[in-house]
mmCIF file of N, CA and C in Angstrom:
data_model
loop_
_atom_site.group_PDB
_atom_site.id
_atom_site.type_symbol
_atom_site.label_atom_id
_atom_site.label_comp_id
_atom_site.label_asym_id
_atom_site.label_seq_id
_atom_site.Cartn_x
_atom_site.Cartn_y
_atom_site.Cartn_z
ATOM 1 N N UNK L 22 1.067 -1.196 -0.108
ATOM 2 C CA UNK L 22 -0.096 0.271 -0.171
ATOM 3 C C UNK L 22 1.147 0.716 0.129
ATOM 4 N N UNK L 23 0.296 2.576 -1.111
ATOM 5 C CA UNK L 23 1.756 3.158 -1.211
ATOM 6 C C UNK L 23 1.330 4.652 -0.116
ATOM 7 N N UNK L 24 1.946 5.578 0.431
ATOM 8 C CA UNK L 24 1.315 5.851 0.983
ATOM 9 C C UNK L 24 0.857 7.331 0.378
ATOM 10 N N UNK L 25 0.330 8.457 0.448
ATOM 11 C CA UNK L 25 0.732 9.514 -0.325
ATOM 12 C C UNK L 25 1.310 10.645 1.048
ATOM 13 N N UNK L 26 2.491 10.984 -0.127
ATOM 14 C CA UNK L 26 3.152 12.003 1.802
ATOM 15 C C UNK L 26 3.911 13.562 0.404
ATOM 16 N N UNK L 27 3.671 14.305 1.235
ATOM 17 C CA UNK L 27 3.930 15.707 0.633
ATOM 18 C C UNK L 27 4.910 16.146 1.870
ATOM 19 N N UNK L 28 6.440 16.713 1.067
ATOM 20 C CA UNK L 28 7.770 17.301 1.289
ATOM 21 C C UNK L 28 6.990 19.073 2.025
ATOM 22 N N UNK L 29 7.935 19.128 3.518
ATOM 23 C CA UNK L 29 7.590 20.369 4.354
ATOM 24 C C UNK L 29 8.690 20.225 4.687
ATOM 25 N N UNK L 30 9.303 21.671 4.447
ATOM 26 C CA UNK L 30 10.858 21.799 4.967
ATOM 27 C C UNK L 30 10.089 22.640 6.156
ATOM 28 N N UNK L 31 11.698 22.263 7.656
ATOM 29 C CA UNK L 31 11.286 22.474 8.476
ATOM 30 C C UNK L 31 12.779 22.506 9.071
ATOM 31 N N UNK L 32 12.260 24.094 9.137
ATOM 32 C CA UNK L 32 14.532 24.202 9.918
ATOM 33 C C UNK L 32 15.615 23.930 8.841
ATOM 34 N N UNK L 33 15.300 24.023 7.677
ATOM 35 C CA UNK L 33 16.555 23.300 6.311
ATOM 36 C C UNK L 33 16.267 21.815 6.715
ATOM 37 N N UNK L 34 15.146 21.367 7.421
ATOM 38 C CA UNK L 34 15.461 20.250 7.158
ATOM 39 C C UNK L 34 13.710 19.583 5.796
ATOM 40 N N UNK L 35 14.327 18.504 5.117
ATOM 41 C CA UNK L 35 12.573 18.319 4.391
ATOM 42 C C UNK L 35 12.269 16.772 5.016
ATOM 43 N N UNK L 36 11.134 17.124 5.097
ATOM 44 C CA UNK L 36 10.171 16.204 6.149
ATOM 45 C C UNK L 36 8.961 16.018 5.061
ATOM 46 N N UNK L 37 8.855 13.885 4.526
ATOM 47 C CA UNK L 37 7.569 13.937 3.966
ATOM 48 C C UNK L 37 6.713 13.499 4.390
ATOM 49 N N UNK L 38 5.739 14.327 4.640
ATOM 50 C CA UNK L 38 4.653 13.608 5.511
ATOM 51 C C UNK L 38 3.549 13.376 5.138
ATOM 52 N N UNK L 39 2.786 12.848 5.873
ATOM 53 C CA UNK L 39 1.444 12.527 5.332
ATOM 54 C C UNK L 39 0.283 13.808 5.956
ATOM 55 N N UNK L 40 -0.580 13.433 4.817
ATOM 56 C CA UNK L 40 -1.542 14.381 4.505
ATOM 57 C C UNK L 40 -2.624 15.237 5.653
ATOM 58 N N UNK L 41 -2.769 14.475 7.050
ATOM 59 C CA UNK L 41 -3.095 14.376 7.933
ATOM 60 C C UNK L 41 -2.045 15.087 8.685
ATOM 61 N N UNK L 42 -1.162 15.061 8.493
ATOM 62 C CA UNK L 42 0.214 15.905 9.717
ATOM 63 C C UNK L 42 0.742 17.225 9.452
ATOM 64 N N UNK L 43 0.494 17.949 10.182
ATOM 65 C CA UNK L 43 0.771 20.049 10.263
ATOM 66 C C UNK L 43 2.076 19.790 10.493
ATOM 67 N N UNK L 44 3.080 19.763 10.390
ATOM 68 C CA UNK L 44 4.227 20.068 11.295
ATOM 69 C C UNK L 44 4.267 21.625 11.766
ATOM 70 N N UNK L 45 5.174 21.322 12.652
ATOM 71 C CA UNK L 45 5.652 22.899 13.796
ATOM 72 C C UNK L 45 6.792 23.194 13.805
ATOM 73 N N UNK L 46 7.645 22.293 14.330
ATOM 74 C CA UNK L 46 9.063 22.911 14.400
ATOM 75 C C UNK L 46 9.769 21.602 14.679
ATOM 76 N N UNK L 47 10.773 21.949 15.510
ATOM 77 C CA UNK L 47 12.318 20.925 14.988
ATOM 78 C C UNK L 47 12.429 21.396 16.048
ATOM 79 N N UNK L 48 12.449 19.789 16.999
ATOM 80 C CA UNK L 48 12.624 19.833 18.442
ATOM 81 C C UNK L 48 13.485 18.923 18.763
ATOM 82 N N UNK L 49 15.186 18.544 18.399
ATOM 83 C CA UNK L 49 15.020 18.295 18.334
ATOM 84 C C UNK L 49 16.558 17.187 17.585
ATOM 85 N N UNK L 50 17.666 17.398 18.118
ATOM 86 C CA UNK L 50 18.765 16.682 16.867
ATOM 87 C C UNK L 50 19.466 16.264 17.034
ATOM 88 N N UNK L 51 20.078 14.716 16.421
ATOM 89 C CA UNK L 51 21.231 14.134 17.273
ATOM 90 C C UNK L 51 21.981 12.858 16.217
ATOM 91 N N UNK L 52 22.457 12.177 16.344
ATOM 92 C CA UNK L 52 23.813 11.509 15.231
ATOM 93 C C UNK L 52 22.320 10.486 14.778
ATOM 94 N N UNK L 53 20.982 9.740 15.113
ATOM 95 C CA UNK L 53 20.365 8.562 14.761
ATOM 96 C C UNK L 53 19.218 9.308 13.631
ATOM 97 N N UNK L 54 19.044 11.185 14.192
ATOM 98 C CA UNK L 54 18.059 11.593 13.240
ATOM 99 C C UNK L 54 17.076 12.414 13.773
ATOM 100 N N UNK L 55 16.770 13.539 13.092
ATOM 101 C CA UNK L 55 15.640 15.086 13.926
ATOM 102 C C UNK L 55 14.022 14.613 14.224
ATOM 103 N N UNK L 56 14.065 15.169 15.142
ATOM 104 C CA UNK L 56 12.390 15.321 15.583
ATOM 105 C C UNK L 56 12.160 16.869 15.373
ATOM 106 N N UNK L 57 10.519 16.198 14.889
ATOM 107 C CA UNK L 57 9.875 17.672 14.436
ATOM 108 C C UNK L 57 8.367 17.602 15.571
ATOM 109 N N UNK L 58 7.978 18.244 16.149
ATOM 110 C CA UNK L 58 6.811 18.155 16.619
ATOM 111 C C UNK L 58 5.441 18.500 15.647
ATOM 112 N N UNK L 59 4.784 18.143 15.485
ATOM 113 C CA UNK L 59 2.907 18.031 14.428
ATOM 114 C C UNK L 59 2.248 18.211 15.487
ATOM 115 N N UNK L 60 0.417 18.656 14.453
ATOM 116 C CA UNK L 60 -0.310 18.057 14.447
ATOM 117 C C UNK L 60 -0.899 16.543 14.028
ATOM 118 N N UNK L 61 -1.455 15.753 14.452
ATOM 119 C CA UNK L 61 -2.042 14.943 13.332
ATOM 120 C C UNK L 61 -3.617 15.100 13.968
ATOM 121 N N UNK L 62 -4.080 16.061 11.914
ATOM 122 C CA UNK L 62 -5.271 16.522 12.116
ATOM 123 C C UNK L 62 -6.664 15.392 11.999
ATOM 124 N N UNK L 63 -5.987 14.782 11.893
ATOM 125 C CA UNK L 63 -6.678 12.986 12.326
ATOM 126 C C UNK L 63 -7.456 12.567 13.914
ATOM 127 N N UNK L 64 -6.846 13.191 14.348
ATOM 128 C CA UNK L 64 -6.810 12.857 15.768
ATOM 129 C C UNK L 64 -7.160 14.173 16.588
ATOM 130 N N UNK L 65 -6.434 15.724 16.146
ATOM 131 C CA UNK L 65 -5.965 16.455 16.458
ATOM 132 C C UNK L 65 -4.599 16.533 18.028
ATOM 133 N N UNK L 66 -4.173 15.441 17.984
ATOM 134 C CA UNK L 66 -3.162 15.217 18.483
ATOM 135 C C UNK L 66 -1.850 16.124 18.601
ATOM 136 N N UNK L 67 -1.215 16.094 19.109
ATOM 137 C CA UNK L 67 0.059 16.610 18.977
ATOM 138 C C UNK L 67 1.316 15.830 19.234
ATOM 139 N N UNK L 68 2.072 15.035 18.024
ATOM 140 C CA UNK L 68 2.833 14.304 18.106
ATOM 141 C C UNK L 68 4.120 14.947 17.647
ATOM 142 N N UNK L 69 4.963 13.728 18.106
ATOM 143 C CA UNK L 69 6.937 13.744 17.281
ATOM 144 C C UNK L 69 6.803 12.729 16.497
ATOM 145 N N UNK L 70 7.558 13.317 16.068
ATOM 146 C CA UNK L 70 8.065 12.757 14.389
ATOM 147 C C UNK L 70 9.334 12.864 14.715
ATOM 148 N N UNK L 71 9.732 11.644 14.315
ATOM 149 C CA UNK L 71 11.748 11.398 14.657
ATOM 150 C C UNK L 71 11.600 10.517 12.987
ATOM 151 N N UNK L 72 12.883 11.114 12.350
ATOM 152 C CA UNK L 72 13.144 10.568 10.870
ATOM 153 C C UNK L 72 14.658 10.182 11.156
ATOM 154 N N UNK L 73 14.637 9.582 11.047
ATOM 155 C CA UNK L 73 15.930 8.077 10.643
ATOM 156 C C UNK L 73 17.023 7.962 9.112
ATOM 157 N N UNK L 74 17.194 8.893 9.214
ATOM 158 C CA UNK L 74 18.027 9.337 8.006
ATOM 159 C C UNK L 74 19.670 8.503 8.049
ATOM 160 N N UNK L 75 19.478 7.863 7.017
ATOM 161 C CA UNK L 75 19.716 6.376 6.458
ATOM 162 C C UNK L 75 18.761 5.374 7.757
ATOM 163 N N UNK L 76 18.334 4.910 7.103
ATOM 164 C CA UNK L 76 17.714 3.674 8.633
ATOM 165 C C UNK L 76 18.278 2.031 8.251
ATOM 166 N N UNK L 77 19.169 2.370 7.424
ATOM 167 C CA UNK L 77 19.327 0.383 7.066
ATOM 168 C C UNK L 77 21.319 0.873 6.185
ATOM 169 N N UNK L 78 21.987 2.060 7.006
ATOM 170 C CA UNK L 78 23.158 2.649 6.314
ATOM 171 C C UNK L 78 24.037 1.157 5.893
ATOM 172 N N UNK L 79 23.666 0.249 7.024
ATOM 173 C CA UNK L 79 25.450 -0.768 7.712
ATOM 174 C C UNK L 79 23.970 -1.536 8.019
ATOM 175 N N UNK L 80 24.975 -2.910 8.471
ATOM 176 C CA UNK L 80 24.665 -3.339 9.778
ATOM 177 C C UNK L 80 23.885 -3.167 11.232
ATOM 178 N N UNK L 81 24.126 -2.636 11.746
ATOM 179 C CA UNK L 81 24.439 -1.855 13.049
ATOM 180 C C UNK L 81 23.557 -0.794 12.909
ATOM 181 N N UNK L 82 23.604 0.262 11.887
ATOM 182 C CA UNK L 82 21.958 0.570 12.531
ATOM 183 C C UNK L 82 21.206 0.252 12.398
ATOM 184 N N UNK L 83 20.961 -0.219 10.990
ATOM 185 C CA UNK L 83 19.811 -0.782 10.604
ATOM 186 C C UNK L 83 19.443 -2.247 12.330
ATOM 187 N N UNK L 84 19.981 -2.576 13.136
ATOM 188 C CA UNK L 84 20.290 -3.334 13.954
ATOM 189 C C UNK L 84 19.632 -2.958 15.454
ATOM 190 N N UNK L 85 20.164 -1.592 15.471
ATOM 191 C CA UNK L 85 19.917 -0.074 16.165
ATOM 192 C C UNK L 85 18.574 0.119 15.941
ATOM 193 N N UNK L 86 17.606 0.267 14.649
ATOM 194 C CA UNK L 86 16.490 1.527 13.812
ATOM 195 C C UNK L 86 16.124 0.229 14.662
ATOM 196 N N UNK L 87 15.812 -1.247 13.955
ATOM 197 C CA UNK L 87 14.748 -2.249 14.572
ATOM 198 C C UNK L 87 14.851 -2.150 16.070
ATOM 199 N N UNK L 88 15.683 -2.605 17.083
ATOM 200 C CA UNK L 88 16.163 -2.370 18.495
ATOM 201 C C UNK L 88 14.909 -1.240 18.810
ATOM 202 N N UNK L 89 15.076 -0.571 18.817
ATOM 203 C CA UNK L 89 14.912 0.544 19.056
ATOM 204 C C UNK L 89 12.632 0.382 18.181
ATOM 205 N N UNK L 90 12.371 0.319 17.416
ATOM 206 C CA UNK L 90 10.819 -0.111 17.185
ATOM 207 C C UNK L 90 10.026 -1.256 17.932
ATOM 208 N N UNK L 91 11.655 -2.254 17.862
ATOM 209 C CA UNK L 91 10.673 -3.233 19.184
ATOM 210 C C UNK L 91 10.370 -2.907 20.491
ATOM 211 N N UNK L 92 11.202 -2.143 19.960
ATOM 212 C CA UNK L 92 11.299 -2.253 22.243
ATOM 213 C C UNK L 92 9.652 -1.377 22.936
ATOM 214 N N UNK L 93 9.876 -0.011 21.551
ATOM 215 C CA UNK L 93 8.317 0.494 21.721
ATOM 216 C C UNK L 93 6.658 -0.219 21.350
ATOM 217 N N UNK L 94 6.844 -0.733 20.655
ATOM 218 C CA UNK L 94 6.052 -2.006 20.509
ATOM 219 C C UNK L 94 5.444 -2.721 21.681
ATOM 220 N N UNK L 95 7.192 -3.224 21.752
ATOM 221 C CA UNK L 95 6.878 -4.142 23.530
ATOM 222 C C UNK L 95 6.240 -3.185 24.665
ATOM 223 N N UNK L 96 6.718 -2.009 24.634
ATOM 224 C CA UNK L 96 6.219 -1.463 26.212
ATOM 225 C C UNK L 96 4.880 -0.147 25.500
ATOM 226 N N UNK L 97 4.678 -0.480 24.859
ATOM 227 C CA UNK L 97 3.619 0.173 23.788
ATOM 228 C C UNK L 97 2.524 -0.091 25.760
ATOM 229 N N UNK L 98 2.037 -0.349 25.998
ATOM 230 C CA UNK L 98 1.300 -0.825 27.263
ATOM 231 C C UNK L 98 1.338 0.097 28.361
ATOM 232 N N UNK L 99 3.006 -0.023 29.373
ATOM 233 C CA UNK L 99 3.745 0.990 30.068
ATOM 234 C C UNK L 99 3.335 2.631 30.334
ATOM 235 N N UNK L 100 2.146 3.400 30.945
ATOM 236 C CA UNK L 100 2.297 4.124 30.865
ATOM 237 C C UNK L 100 3.802 5.144 31.318
ATOM 238 N N UNK L 101 4.583 5.185 31.414
ATOM 239 C CA UNK L 101 5.481 6.139 31.416
ATOM 240 C C UNK L 101 6.450 5.617 30.274
ATOM 241 N N UNK L 102 6.110 5.350 29.628
ATOM 242 C CA UNK L 102 7.023 4.919 28.119
ATOM 243 C C UNK L 102 5.677 4.936 26.566
ATOM 244 N N UNK L 103 6.911 6.392 25.623
ATOM 245 C CA UNK L 103 6.373 6.654 25.026
ATOM 246 C C UNK L 103 5.563 5.651 24.054
ATOM 247 N N UNK L 104 4.991 5.982 23.176
ATOM 248 C CA UNK L 104 3.777 5.423 22.504
ATOM 249 C C UNK L 104 3.936 5.340 21.092
ATOM 250 N N UNK L 105 3.861 4.119 20.813
ATOM 251 C CA UNK L 105 4.495 4.299 18.881
ATOM 252 C C UNK L 105 3.078 4.365 18.179
ATOM 253 N N UNK L 106 2.643 5.197 17.460
ATOM 254 C CA UNK L 106 1.578 5.294 16.491
ATOM 255 C C UNK L 106 1.652 4.774 15.501
ATOM 256 N N UNK L 107 2.611 5.043 14.583
ATOM 257 C CA UNK L 107 2.777 4.979 13.310
ATOM 258 C C UNK L 107 3.988 4.514 12.887
ATOM 259 N N UNK L 108 4.703 4.095 11.722
ATOM 260 C CA UNK L 108 5.847 4.284 10.160
ATOM 261 C C UNK L 108 5.273 4.483 9.684
ATOM 262 N N UNK L 109 6.810 4.739 8.947
ATOM 263 C CA UNK L 109 6.433 4.655 7.526
ATOM 264 C C UNK L 109 8.057 5.601 6.917
ATOM 265 N N UNK L 110 8.193 4.684 5.672
ATOM 266 C CA UNK L 110 9.190 4.773 5.182
ATOM 267 C C UNK L 110 9.373 5.691 3.380
ATOM 268 N N UNK L 111 10.630 5.852 3.003
ATOM 269 C CA UNK L 111 11.092 6.424 1.622
ATOM 270 C C UNK L 111 11.842 5.398 1.263
ATOM 271 N N UNK L 112 11.909 4.754 0.667
ATOM 272 C CA UNK L 112 12.935 4.133 0.827
ATOM 273 C C UNK L 112 13.886 4.562 -0.864
ATOM 274 N N UNK L 113 13.682 5.503 -1.329
ATOM 275 C CA UNK L 113 14.691 5.573 -2.428
ATOM 276 C C UNK L 113 15.365 6.605 -1.904
ATOM 277 N N UNK L 114 15.046 7.296 -0.441
ATOM 278 C CA UNK L 114 15.892 8.713 0.379
ATOM 279 C C UNK L 114 16.469 7.388 1.469
ATOM 280 N N UNK L 115 16.501 5.976 1.485
ATOM 281 C CA UNK L 115 16.187 5.173 2.886
ATOM 282 C C UNK L 115 16.180 5.959 4.135
ATOM 283 N N UNK L 116 14.929 7.139 4.173
ATOM 284 C CA UNK L 116 14.346 7.890 4.990
ATOM 285 C C UNK L 116 13.541 6.401 6.318
ATOM 286 N N UNK L 117 13.139 7.014 7.601
ATOM 287 C CA UNK L 117 11.918 5.773 8.220
ATOM 288 C C UNK L 117 11.559 7.137 8.986
ATOM 289 N N UNK L 118 10.838 6.860 9.087
ATOM 290 C CA UNK L 118 10.235 7.869 9.658
ATOM 291 C C UNK L 118 8.960 7.625 10.687
ATOM 292 N N UNK L 119 9.528 7.792 12.642
ATOM 293 C CA UNK L 119 8.385 6.509 13.842
ATOM 294 C C UNK L 119 7.634 7.542 14.420
ATOM 295 N N UNK L 120 6.304 8.147 14.349
ATOM 296 C CA UNK L 120 5.506 9.093 14.664
ATOM 297 C C UNK L 120 4.601 7.872 16.665
ATOM 298 N N UNK L 121 5.421 9.066 17.668
ATOM 299 C CA UNK L 121 5.060 8.751 18.261
ATOM 300 C C UNK L 121 4.085 9.820 19.435
ATOM 301 N N UNK L 122 3.920 10.179 20.981
ATOM 302 C CA UNK L 122 3.756 11.041 21.968
ATOM 303 C C UNK L 122 4.563 12.342 22.032
ATOM 304 N N UNK L 123 3.982 13.371 21.736
ATOM 305 C CA UNK L 123 4.900 14.136 22.114
ATOM 306 C C UNK L 123 4.884 14.299 23.444
ATOM 307 N N UNK L 124 6.330 14.611 23.748
ATOM 308 C CA UNK L 124 6.379 14.776 25.639
ATOM 309 C C UNK L 124 6.547 16.493 25.626
ATOM 310 N N UNK L 125 6.547 17.054 26.638
ATOM 311 C CA UNK L 125 6.773 18.295 26.831
ATOM 312 C C UNK L 125 8.028 18.878 27.253
ATOM 313 N N UNK L 126 9.346 17.522 27.454
ATOM 314 C CA UNK L 126 10.445 17.738 28.062
ATOM 315 C C UNK L 126 11.021 16.509 26.941
ATOM 316 N N UNK L 127 12.610 17.142 27.377
ATOM 317 C CA UNK L 127 13.023 15.084 26.816
ATOM 318 C C UNK L 127 14.604 15.283 28.205
ATOM 319 N N UNK L 128 15.646 13.966 28.272
ATOM 320 C CA UNK L 128 16.644 14.403 29.280
ATOM 321 C C UNK L 128 17.339 14.412 29.495
ATOM 322 N N UNK L 129 17.217 16.035 28.096
ATOM 323 C CA UNK L 129 18.354 16.954 28.960
ATOM 324 C C UNK L 129 17.586 18.052 28.587
ATOM 325 N N UNK L 130 16.425 18.575 29.200
ATOM 326 C CA UNK L 130 15.629 19.122 29.524
ATOM 327 C C UNK L 130 15.344 19.177 31.287
#
């Protein structure tokens, strides 16, 4: 099933998002990806979207990415763990998008 994605420029970064997602701003950058805040207009909830690029550049990156997704799915029922909402990829550019709950802060704040 192919998902319709539209490009959005946020802080010099291009994110390819579903039509129901309205991007807000970048909330973090790291060695594994960039995270933005957004609003999912289908549910009217604030979400965080993490873009991992490349998501499988080598075996180590692929294992790290898979481990993160597996842990988020496994711990989804815990009230103190951010839950995974959605996943999609852009294989042409080796981009993985992970949609999750938006928190007010992170471990650095």
